[in-house]
Coordinates of N, CA and C and ligand atoms in Angstrom, one line a residue:
E487 N 31.9 24.1 -9.1 CA 31.1 25.3 -8.9 C 31.3 25.9 -7.5
P488 N 31.1 27.2 -7.3 CA 31.3 27.9 -6.0 C 30.3 27.4 -5.0
V489 N 30.7 27.4 -3.8 CA 29.8 27.0 -2.7 C 28.8 28.2 -2.4
L490 N 29.4 29.4 -2.5 CA 28.6 30.6 -2.2 C 28.9 31.6 -3.3
E491 N 27.8 32.1 -3.9 CA 28.0 33.2 -5.0 C 27.0 34.3 -4.7
L492 N 27.5 35.5 -4.6 CA 26.7 36.7 -4.4 C 26.9 37.6 -5.6
K493 N 25.8 38.0 -6.3 CA 26.0 38.9 -7.4 C 25.1 40.1 -7.3
G494 N 25.7 41.3 -7.2 CA 24.9 42.6 -7.1 C 23.9 42.6 -6.0
I495 N 24.3 42.1 -4.8 CA 23.4 42.1 -3.6 C 23.2 43.5 -3.1
A496 N 21.9 43.9 -3.0 CA 21.6 45.3 -2.4 C 20.7 45.1 -1.3
K497 N 20.9 45.9 -0.2 CA 20.0 45.9 0.9 C 19.9 47.3 1.6
T498 N 18.7 47.8 1.7 CA 18.4 49.1 2.4 C 17.4 48.8 3.5
Y499 N 17.8 49.2 4.7 CA 16.8 49.1 5.8 C 15.9 50.3 5.7
N500 N 14.6 50.1 6.1 CA 13.6 51.2 6.1 C 13.5 51.9 4.8
K501 N 13.5 51.0 3.7 CA 13.5 51.6 2.4 C 12.3 52.5 2.1
G502 N 12.6 53.6 1.5 CA 11.5 54.6 1.2 C 11.1 55.5 2.3
K503 N 11.7 55.3 3.5 CA 11.4 56.1 4.7 C 12.5 57.1 4.9
P504 N 12.2 58.1 5.7 CA 13.3 59.1 6.0 C 14.5 58.5 6.6
N505 N 14.3 57.5 7.4 CA 15.4 56.9 8.2 C 16.0 55.7 7.4
A506 N 15.9 55.7 6.1 CA 16.5 54.6 5.3 C 18.0 54.5 5.4
V507 N 18.5 53.3 5.5 CA 20.0 53.1 5.6 C 20.3 52.1 4.5
E508 N 21.1 52.6 3.5 CA 21.6 51.8 2.4 C 22.8 51.1 2.9
V509 N 22.7 49.7 3.1 CA 23.9 49.0 3.7 C 24.7 48.3 2.6
L510 N 24.0 47.6 1.7 CA 24.7 47.0 0.6 C 24.2 47.5 -0.8
S511 N 25.1 47.8 -1.7 CA 24.7 48.5 -2.9 C 25.3 47.8 -4.1
G512 N 25.3 46.5 -4.1 CA 25.9 45.8 -5.3 C 27.1 45.0 -4.8
A513 N 26.9 44.1 -3.9 CA 28.0 43.3 -3.3 C 28.2 42.0 -4.2
D514 N 29.4 41.7 -4.6 CA 29.7 40.5 -5.4 C 30.8 39.7 -4.7
L515 N 30.5 38.4 -4.6 CA 31.5 37.5 -4.0 C 31.3 36.1 -4.5
S516 N 32.4 35.4 -4.6 CA 32.3 34.0 -5.0 C 33.3 33.2 -4.1
V517 N 32.8 32.2 -3.4 CA 33.7 31.4 -2.5 C 33.7 30.0 -3.0
A518 N 34.9 29.5 -3.4 CA 35.0 28.2 -4.0 C 35.0 27.1 -2.9
A519 N 34.8 25.9 -3.3 CA 34.8 24.8 -2.4 C 36.2 24.7 -1.7
G520 N 36.1 24.6 -0.4 CA 37.4 24.5 0.4 C 38.1 25.8 0.6
E521 N 37.5 26.9 0.1 CA 38.2 28.2 0.3 C 37.8 28.9 1.6
L522 N 38.8 29.5 2.2 CA 38.5 30.3 3.5 C 38.7 31.7 3.2
V523 N 37.7 32.5 3.3 CA 37.7 33.9 3.0 C 37.5 34.8 4.2
A524 N 38.3 35.7 4.4 CA 38.2 36.7 5.6 C 37.3 37.9 5.1
L525 N 36.5 38.3 6.0 CA 35.6 39.5 5.7 C 36.0 40.6 6.7
V526 N 36.6 41.7 6.2 CA 37.1 42.7 7.0 C 36.2 44.0 6.7
A527 N 35.7 44.6 7.8 CA 34.9 45.8 7.6 C 34.8 46.6 8.8
P528 N 34.8 47.9 8.7 CA 34.6 48.8 9.9 C 33.2 48.5 10.5
S529 N 33.1 48.8 11.8 CA 31.8 48.6 12.4 C 30.7 49.4 11.7
G530 N 29.6 48.7 11.5 CA 28.5 49.4 10.9 C 28.5 49.3 9.4
A531 N 29.5 48.7 8.8 CA 29.7 48.6 7.3 C 28.7 47.7 6.7
G532 N 28.1 46.8 7.5 CA 27.1 45.8 7.0 C 27.5 44.4 6.9
K533 N 28.5 44.1 7.8 CA 29.0 42.7 7.7 C 28.0 41.7 8.2
S534 N 27.3 42.0 9.3 CA 26.3 41.1 9.8 C 25.2 41.0 8.8
T535 N 24.8 42.1 8.2 CA 23.7 42.0 7.1 C 24.2 41.1 6.0
L536 N 25.4 41.2 5.6 CA 25.9 40.4 4.5 C 25.9 38.9 4.9
L537 N 26.4 38.6 6.1 CA 26.4 37.2 6.6 C 25.0 36.7 6.7
H538 N 24.1 37.5 7.2 CA 22.7 37.0 7.3 C 22.1 36.7 6.0
I539 N 22.4 37.5 5.0 CA 21.9 37.3 3.6 C 22.5 36.0 3.1
A540 N 23.8 35.9 3.2 CA 24.5 34.7 2.7 C 24.0 33.4 3.4
G541 N 23.6 33.5 4.7 CA 23.2 32.4 5.4 C 21.7 32.2 5.4
L542 N 21.0 32.9 4.5 CA 19.5 32.8 4.3 C 18.7 33.1 5.6
L543 N 19.3 34.0 6.4 CA 18.5 34.5 7.6 C 17.8 35.8 7.2
D544 N 18.2 36.4 6.1 CA 17.7 37.7 5.7 C 17.6 37.6 4.1
V545 N 16.8 38.5 3.5 CA 16.6 38.4 2.1 C 17.1 39.8 1.5
P546 N 17.8 39.8 0.4 CA 18.3 41.0 -0.2 C 17.1 41.7 -0.9
D547 N 17.2 43.0 -1.2 CA 16.2 43.7 -2.0 C 16.4 43.3 -3.4
S548 N 17.6 43.1 -3.9 CA 17.9 42.7 -5.2 C 19.3 42.0 -5.3
G549 N 19.5 41.4 -6.4 CA 20.8 40.6 -6.6 C 20.5 39.2 -6.5
E550 N 21.6 38.4 -6.8 CA 21.4 37.0 -6.9 C 22.3 36.3 -5.9
L551 N 21.7 35.3 -5.3 CA 22.4 34.5 -4.3 C 22.3 33.0 -4.7
R552 N 23.5 32.3 -4.8 CA 23.5 30.9 -5.1 C 24.3 30.2 -4.0
I553 N 23.7 29.1 -3.6 CA 24.4 28.2 -2.6 C 24.6 26.8 -3.2
C554 N 25.9 26.4 -3.3 CA 26.2 25.1 -4.0 C 25.5 25.0 -5.4
G555 N 25.5 26.2 -6.1 CA 25.0 26.2 -7.5 C 23.5 26.4 -7.6
R556 N 22.8 26.4 -6.5 CA 21.4 26.5 -6.5 C 21.0 28.0 -6.3
G557 N 20.2 28.5 -7.2 CA 19.6 29.9 -7.0 C 18.7 29.9 -5.8
M558 N 18.8 31.0 -5.0 CA 17.9 31.1 -3.8 C 16.8 32.1 -4.0
T559 N 16.8 32.8 -5.2 CA 15.7 33.8 -5.4 C 14.4 33.1 -5.6
G560 N 13.4 33.6 -4.8 CA 12.0 33.1 -5.0 C 11.8 31.7 -4.4
L561 N 12.7 31.2 -3.6 CA 12.5 29.9 -2.9 C 11.6 30.1 -1.8
S562 N 10.7 29.2 -1.5 CA 9.8 29.3 -0.4 C 10.6 29.3 0.9
D563 N 10.0 29.8 2.0 CA 10.6 29.9 3.3 C 11.0 28.4 3.8
R564 N 10.2 27.5 3.4 CA 10.4 26.1 3.8 C 11.7 25.6 3.2
R565 N 11.8 25.8 1.9 CA 13.0 25.4 1.1 C 14.3 26.1 1.6
R566 N 14.1 27.4 1.9 CA 15.3 28.2 2.4 C 15.8 27.6 3.7
T567 N 14.8 27.3 4.6 CA 15.2 26.7 5.9 C 15.9 25.4 5.7
A568 N 15.4 24.6 4.7 CA 16.0 23.3 4.5 C 17.4 23.4 4.0
V569 N 17.6 24.4 3.1 CA 19.0 24.6 2.5 C 19.9 25.1 3.7
R570 N 19.4 26.1 4.5 CA 20.2 26.6 5.6 C 20.6 25.5 6.5
R571 N 19.7 24.6 6.9 CA 20.0 23.5 7.8 C 21.0 22.6 7.3
Q572 N 20.9 22.3 6.0 CA 21.8 21.3 5.4 C 23.2 21.8 5.0
E573 N 23.2 23.1 4.5 CA 24.4 23.5 3.9 C 25.2 24.6 4.7
V574 N 24.6 25.2 5.7 CA 25.2 26.4 6.3 C 25.4 26.2 7.8
G575 N 26.6 26.5 8.3 CA 26.8 26.5 9.8 C 27.1 27.9 10.2
F576 N 26.6 28.3 11.4 CA 26.8 29.7 11.8 C 27.7 29.7 13.1
V577 N 28.6 30.7 13.2 CA 29.2 30.9 14.5 C 29.1 32.4 14.8
Y578 N 28.8 32.8 16.0 CA 28.6 34.2 16.3 C 29.7 34.6 17.4
Q579 N 29.7 35.9 17.6 CA 30.6 36.4 18.6 C 30.4 35.8 20.0
F580 N 29.1 35.7 20.3 CA 28.7 35.1 21.6 C 28.2 33.7 21.2
H581 N 28.5 32.7 22.0 CA 28.4 31.3 21.6 C 26.9 30.9 21.4
H582 N 26.0 31.4 22.1 CA 24.6 31.0 22.0 C 24.4 29.5 22.3
L583 N 25.2 28.9 23.1 CA 25.0 27.5 23.5 C 23.8 27.4 24.4
L584 N 23.1 26.3 24.5 CA 22.0 26.1 25.4 C 22.5 25.9 26.8
P585 N 22.2 26.7 27.7 CA 22.9 26.6 29.0 C 22.6 25.4 29.8
E586 N 21.4 24.8 29.6 CA 20.9 23.7 30.4 C 21.4 22.4 29.9
F587 N 22.1 22.4 28.7 CA 22.7 21.2 28.1 C 24.2 21.1 28.2
T588 N 24.7 19.9 28.2 CA 26.2 19.8 28.2 C 26.8 20.1 26.8
A589 N 28.1 20.2 26.8 CA 28.8 20.5 25.5 C 28.4 19.4 24.5
L590 N 28.4 18.1 24.9 CA 28.1 17.1 23.9 C 26.7 17.2 23.4
E591 N 25.7 17.5 24.3 CA 24.3 17.6 23.9 C 24.1 18.8 23.0
N592 N 24.9 19.9 23.3 CA 24.7 21.0 22.4 C 25.2 20.7 20.9
V593 N 26.0 19.7 20.8 CA 26.5 19.3 19.4 C 25.6 18.2 18.9
V594 N 25.0 17.5 19.8 CA 24.1 16.4 19.4 C 22.7 16.9 18.8
L595 N 22.2 17.9 19.6 CA 20.8 18.4 19.3 C 20.6 18.8 17.8
P596 N 21.4 19.6 17.2 CA 21.2 20.0 15.8 C 21.1 18.8 14.9
Q597 N 21.9 17.7 15.2 CA 21.9 16.5 14.4 C 20.6 15.8 14.5
L598 N 20.0 15.7 15.7 CA 18.7 15.0 15.9 C 17.7 15.8 15.2
A599 N 17.7 17.2 15.2 CA 16.8 18.0 14.5 C 16.9 17.7 13.0
N600 N 18.0 17.3 12.6 CA 18.2 17.0 11.1 C 18.0 15.6 10.8
G601 N 17.5 14.8 11.7 CA 17.1 13.4 11.4 C 18.2 12.3 11.7
A602 N 19.3 12.7 12.4 CA 20.3 11.7 12.7 C 19.8 10.9 13.9
G603 N 20.4 9.7 14.0 CA 20.1 8.8 15.1 C 20.9 9.2 16.3
R604 N 20.5 8.9 17.5 CA 21.1 9.4 18.7 C 22.6 8.9 18.9
S605 N 22.8 7.6 18.6 CA 24.2 7.1 18.9 C 25.1 7.6 17.8
E606 N 24.7 7.7 16.6 CA 25.5 8.3 15.5 C 25.8 9.7 15.8
A607 N 24.8 10.5 16.3 CA 25.0 11.9 16.6 C 26.0 12.1 17.8
A608 N 25.9 11.2 18.8 CA 26.8 11.3 19.9 C 28.2 11.0 19.5
L609 N 28.4 10.0 18.6 CA 29.8 9.7 18.2 C 30.4 10.9 17.4
R610 N 29.6 11.5 16.5 CA 30.1 12.6 15.7 C 30.4 13.8 16.6
A611 N 29.6 14.0 17.6 CA 29.8 15.1 18.5 C 31.1 14.9 19.3
A612 N 31.3 13.7 19.8 CA 32.5 13.4 20.6 C 33.7 13.6 19.8
D613 N 33.7 13.1 18.5 CA 34.8 13.3 17.6 C 35.1 14.7 17.3
L614 N 34.1 15.5 17.1 CA 34.3 17.0 16.8 C 34.9 17.7 18.0
L615 N 34.4 17.4 19.2 CA 34.9 18.0 20.4 C 36.3 17.6 20.7
A616 N 36.7 16.4 20.4 CA 38.1 15.9 20.6 C 39.0 16.7 19.6
R617 N 38.5 16.9 18.4 CA 39.3 17.5 17.4 C 39.7 18.9 17.7
V618 N 38.8 19.6 18.4 CA 39.2 21.0 18.8 C 39.7 21.1 20.2
G619 N 40.0 20.0 20.8 CA 40.7 20.0 22.1 C 39.8 20.2 23.3
V620 N 38.5 19.9 23.2 CA 37.6 20.0 24.4 C 36.9 18.7 24.6
G621 N 37.5 17.6 24.2 CA 36.9 16.2 24.5 C 36.7 16.0 25.9
N622 N 37.6 16.5 26.8 CA 37.5 16.4 28.2 C 36.4 17.3 28.9
R623 N 35.7 18.1 28.1 CA 34.7 18.9 28.6 C 33.3 18.5 28.1
A624 N 33.2 17.3 27.5 CA 32.0 16.9 26.8 C 30.8 16.9 27.8
D625 N 31.0 16.6 29.0 CA 29.9 16.5 30.0 C 29.7 17.7 30.8
H626 N 30.4 18.8 30.5 CA 30.3 20.1 31.2 C 29.2 20.9 30.5
R627 N 28.5 21.7 31.4 CA 27.6 22.7 30.8 C 28.4 23.9 30.4
P628 N 27.9 24.8 29.5 CA 28.6 26.0 29.1 C 29.2 26.8 30.3
A629 N 28.4 27.0 31.3 CA 28.8 27.9 32.4 C 30.0 27.4 33.1
A630 N 30.3 26.1 33.0 CA 31.5 25.5 33.6 C 32.7 25.5 32.7
M631 N 32.6 26.2 31.6 CA 33.7 26.2 30.6 C 34.2 27.6 30.5
S632 N 35.5 27.7 30.0 CA 36.1 29.1 29.7 C 35.4 29.6 28.4
G633 N 35.6 30.9 28.2 CA 35.1 31.5 26.9 C 35.7 30.8 25.7
G634 N 36.9 30.5 25.7 CA 37.6 29.8 24.6 C 37.0 28.4 24.4
E635 N 36.8 27.7 25.5 CA 36.2 26.4 25.4 C 34.8 26.4 24.8
Q636 N 34.0 27.4 25.3 CA 32.6 27.6 24.9 C 32.6 27.8 23.4
Q637 N 33.5 28.7 22.9 CA 33.5 29.0 21.5 C 33.9 27.8 20.6
R638 N 34.8 26.9 21.2 CA 35.2 25.7 20.4 C 34.0 24.8 20.3
V639 N 33.2 24.7 21.4 CA 32.0 23.9 21.3 C 31.0 24.5 20.3
A640 N 30.9 25.8 20.2 CA 30.1 26.5 19.2 C 30.5 26.1 17.8
F641 N 31.8 26.0 17.6 CA 32.3 25.6 16.2 C 31.8 24.2 15.9
C642 N 31.9 23.3 16.9 CA 31.5 21.9 16.7 C 30.0 21.9 16.4
R643 N 29.2 22.7 17.1 CA 27.8 22.7 16.8 C 27.5 23.2 15.4
A644 N 28.3 24.2 15.0 CA 28.1 24.8 13.6 C 28.4 23.7 12.6
L645 N 29.3 22.8 12.9 CA 29.7 21.8 11.9 C 29.0 20.5 12.1
A646 N 28.1 20.4 13.1 CA 27.5 19.1 13.4 C 26.8 18.4 12.3
N647 N 26.2 19.2 11.4 CA 25.4 18.6 10.3 C 26.2 18.6 9.0
E648 N 27.5 18.7 9.1 CA 28.4 18.7 7.9 C 28.0 19.7 6.8
P649 N 27.9 21.0 7.2 CA 27.5 22.0 6.2 C 28.7 22.1 5.2
R650 N 28.4 22.7 4.0 CA 29.4 23.0 3.0 C 30.0 24.4 3.3
L651 N 29.2 25.2 4.0 CA 29.6 26.6 4.1 C 29.5 27.0 5.6
L652 N 30.6 27.6 6.1 CA 30.6 28.1 7.5 C 30.6 29.7 7.4
L653 N 29.7 30.3 8.1 CA 29.6 31.7 8.2 C 29.9 32.1 9.7
A654 N 30.9 33.0 9.9 CA 31.2 33.3 11.3 C 31.3 34.9 11.4
D655 N 30.7 35.4 12.4 CA 30.6 36.8 12.6 C 31.5 37.1 13.9
E656 N 32.7 37.6 13.7 CA 33.6 37.9 14.8 C 33.7 36.7 15.8
P657 N 34.1 35.5 15.3 CA 34.0 34.4 16.2 C 34.8 34.4 17.4
T658 N 35.9 35.2 17.4 CA 36.7 35.3 18.6 C 36.7 36.7 19.2
G659 N 35.8 37.5 18.8 CA 35.7 38.9 19.2 C 35.5 39.1 20.7
N660 N 35.0 38.1 21.3 CA 34.7 38.2 22.7 C 35.8 37.6 23.6
L661 N 36.9 37.2 23.0 CA 38.0 36.5 23.8 C 39.2 37.4 23.9
D662 N 40.0 37.2 24.9 CA 41.3 38.0 25.0 C 42.2 37.6 23.9
P663 N 43.2 38.5 23.5 CA 44.0 38.3 22.3 C 44.6 36.9 22.2
A664 N 45.2 36.4 23.3 CA 46.0 35.2 23.3 C 45.0 34.0 23.0
T665 N 43.9 34.0 23.7 CA 42.9 32.9 23.6 C 42.3 33.0 22.2
S666 N 42.0 34.3 21.7 CA 41.5 34.5 20.4 C 42.3 33.9 19.3
D667 N 43.6 34.0 19.5 CA 44.6 33.5 18.5 C 44.5 32.0 18.4
T668 N 44.6 31.3 19.5 CA 44.6 29.9 19.5 C 43.2 29.3 19.0
V669 N 42.2 29.9 19.5 CA 40.8 29.5 19.1 C 40.6 29.7 17.6
F670 N 41.1 30.8 17.1 CA 40.9 31.1 15.7 C 41.7 30.1 14.9
K671 N 42.9 29.8 15.3 CA 43.7 28.7 14.6 C 43.0 27.4 14.6
T672 N 42.4 27.1 15.7 CA 41.6 25.8 15.8 C 40.5 25.8 14.7
L673 N 39.8 26.9 14.6 CA 38.7 27.0 13.7 C 39.2 26.8 12.2
I674 N 40.3 27.4 11.9 CA 40.9 27.3 10.6 C 41.3 25.9 10.3
E675 N 42.0 25.2 11.3 CA 42.4 23.8 11.1 C 41.2 22.9 10.9
L676 N 40.1 23.2 11.7 CA 38.9 22.4 11.6 C 38.3 22.5 10.2
A677 N 38.3 23.7 9.7 CA 37.7 24.0 8.4 C 38.5 23.3 7.3
R678 N 39.9 23.4 7.4 CA 40.7 22.8 6.5 C 40.6 21.3 6.5
G679 N 40.5 20.8 7.7 CA 40.4 19.3 7.8 C 39.1 18.7 7.3
T680 N 38.1 19.5 7.1 CA 36.8 19.0 6.7 C 36.4 19.5 5.3
G681 N 37.3 20.2 4.6 CA 37.1 20.7 3.2 C 36.0 21.7 3.1
L682 N 35.6 22.3 4.2 CA 34.6 23.3 4.3 C 35.0 24.6 3.6
S683 N 34.0 25.4 3.1 CA 34.3 26.7 2.7 C 33.8 27.7 3.8
A684 N 34.5 28.8 3.9 CA 34.1 29.7 5.1 C 34.2 31.1 4.7
L685 N 33.3 31.9 5.2 CA 33.4 33.4 5.2 C 33.4 33.8 6.6
I686 N 34.5 34.4 7.1 CA 34.7 34.7 8.5 C 35.0 36.2 8.7
A687 N 34.1 36.9 9.4 CA 34.3 38.3 9.6 C 35.2 38.4 10.8
T688 N 36.2 39.3 10.7 CA 37.1 39.6 11.8 C 37.7 41.0 11.6
H689 N 38.0 41.6 12.8 CA 38.7 42.9 12.8 C 40.2 42.7 12.8
N690 N 40.6 41.5 13.1 CA 42.1 41.2 13.3 C 42.8 40.8 12.0
M691 N 43.6 41.7 11.5 CA 44.3 41.5 10.2 C 45.3 40.3 10.3
D692 N 45.9 40.1 11.4 CA 46.8 39.0 11.6 C 46.0 37.7 11.3
L693 N 44.9 37.6 11.9 CA 44.0 36.4 11.8 C 43.5 36.3 10.4
A694 N 43.1 37.4 9.8 CA 42.6 37.4 8.4 C 43.6 36.9 7.5
G695 N 44.9 37.3 7.7 CA 46.0 36.9 6.9 C 46.3 35.4 6.8
R696 N 45.7 34.6 7.8 CA 45.9 33.2 7.8 C 44.9 32.5 6.8
M697 N 44.0 33.3 6.2 CA 43.0 32.6 5.4 C 43.4 32.8 3.9
D698 N 42.7 32.2 3.0 CA 43.1 32.2 1.6 C 43.0 33.5 0.9
R699 N 42.1 34.3 1.4 CA 41.8 35.6 0.7 C 41.1 36.5 1.7
V700 N 41.4 37.8 1.5 CA 40.7 38.8 2.4 C 39.9 39.7 1.5
M701 N 38.6 39.9 1.9 CA 37.7 40.8 1.2 C 37.3 41.9 2.2
R702 N 37.2 43.1 1.6 CA 36.9 44.3 2.5 C 35.5 44.7 2.1
L703 N 34.7 45.0 3.1 CA 33.3 45.5 2.8 C 33.3 47.0 3.2
E704 N 33.1 47.9 2.2 CA 33.1 49.3 2.4 C 32.2 49.9 1.4
N705 N 31.4 50.9 1.9 CA 30.5 51.7 1.0 C 29.6 50.7 0.2
G706 N 29.1 49.7 0.9 CA 28.1 48.8 0.3 C 28.6 47.8 -0.7
R707 N 30.0 47.7 -0.9 CA 30.5 46.8 -1.9 C 31.7 46.0 -1.3
L708 N 32.0 44.9 -1.9 CA 33.1 44.1 -1.5 C 34.3 44.3 -2.5
T709 N 35.5 44.5 -1.9 CA 36.6 44.7 -2.8 C 37.7 43.8 -2.2
V710 N 38.7 43.5 -3.0 CA 39.8 42.7 -2.6 C 40.6 43.4 -1.5
G711 N 40.8 42.8 -0.4 CA 41.4 43.6 0.8 C 42.9 43.6 0.8
Ligands
ADP773 P1 28.2 45.5 11.0 O1 27.9 44.1 11.3 O2 29.2 45.7 9.9 O3 28.5 46.3 12.2 P2 25.3 45.7 10.4 O4 25.1 44.8 9.2 O5 25.0 45.1 11.7 O6 26.9 46.1 10.3 O7 24.6 47.1 10.2 C1 24.9 47.9 9.1 C2 24.0 49.2 9.2 O8 22.6 48.9 9.1 C3 24.2 49.9 10.5 O9 24.1 51.3 10.3 C4 23.0 49.5 11.3 O10 22.6 50.4 12.2 C5 21.9 49.3 10.2 N1 21.0 48.2 10.6 C6 21.3 46.9 10.8 N2 20.1 46.2 11.1 C7 19.1 47.1 10.9 C8 17.7 47.0 11.0 N3 17.1 45.8 11.3 N4 17.0 48.1 10.8 C9 17.5 49.3 10.5 N5 18.9 49.4 10.4 C10 19.6 48.4 10.6
ADP774 P1 24.3 40.3 16.5 O1 25.1 40.3 15.2 O2 23.5 41.6 16.7 O3 25.1 40.0 17.7 P2 23.4 37.6 16.3 O4 24.5 37.4 15.3 O5 23.5 37.0 17.6 O6 23.2 39.2 16.4 O7 22.0 37.2 15.7 C1 21.6 37.9 14.5 C2 20.3 37.2 14.0 O8 20.5 35.8 13.7 C3 19.1 37.4 15.0 O9 18.0 37.8 14.2 C4 18.9 36.0 15.5 O10 17.5 35.7 15.7 C5 19.5 35.1 14.4 N1 20.1 33.9 15.0 C6 21.0 33.9 16.0 N2 21.3 32.6 16.2 C7 20.7 31.8 15.3 C8 20.7 30.4 15.1 N3 21.4 29.6 15.8 N4 19.9 30.0 14.1 C9 19.1 30.8 13.4 N5 19.1 32.1 13.6 C10 19.9 32.6 14.5

């Protein structure tokens, strides 16, 4: 069964008001287990809205959302939060790492919040950091790392609780082109190595082309890109 399924997802901001903005008008998407899908969209097309709905940070006006086969319509906030914590990892354009904590601690903390033991969490964090090439930065705080290193740590944090689905919103949009390229490749390798499914928004068609499939978001709908 698909890890993520969207059927007829619609979303209008300020619905019924003069300043209403119809962003999604029947978006359909199915992401299989282990599949990496690129999301390409012009600015303002609604890619953040779509990712927030897929990641249970926002609720659609209508349509059906299933995560790992489970319907999300009508779920209580508490259950939605539980599904989000267990099944979904997020990566943003800006890393949002906690500045007062080291790289290792930033990857440990979500695991502790999810009930893991401290030593088990530290081992997993160290393993993830090593896999993306920043094992030697484990004891550094974010401010002491380059943008590319910070974003690699953010990937590790997103995968800390072994989610089935990774959602990324322009994950390398804040990096220079060369760094962006290597950091993006690292993300793809990490996803492939863990059997994760991913929906990754990017403006970069070269990078999108490295994924299994490209979907385009335009006029409120998703089409094969
Ligand atoms: P993208 O990520 O593709 O740039 P967004 O999903 O952020 O697009 O936004 C899509 C459209 O919805 C934009 O026109 C934006 O201004 C509008 N929008 C986004 N969030 C809100 C909001 N909370 N209230 C009203 N309009 C919003
Ligand atoms: P933008 O797309 O405008 O740059 P972000 O992607 O940083 O915004 O955040 C979008 C929304 O996701 C915000 O409402 C924010 O509160 C929420 N958010 C950001 N980071 C997290 C997180 N780690 N966990 C849960 N919600 C988050």
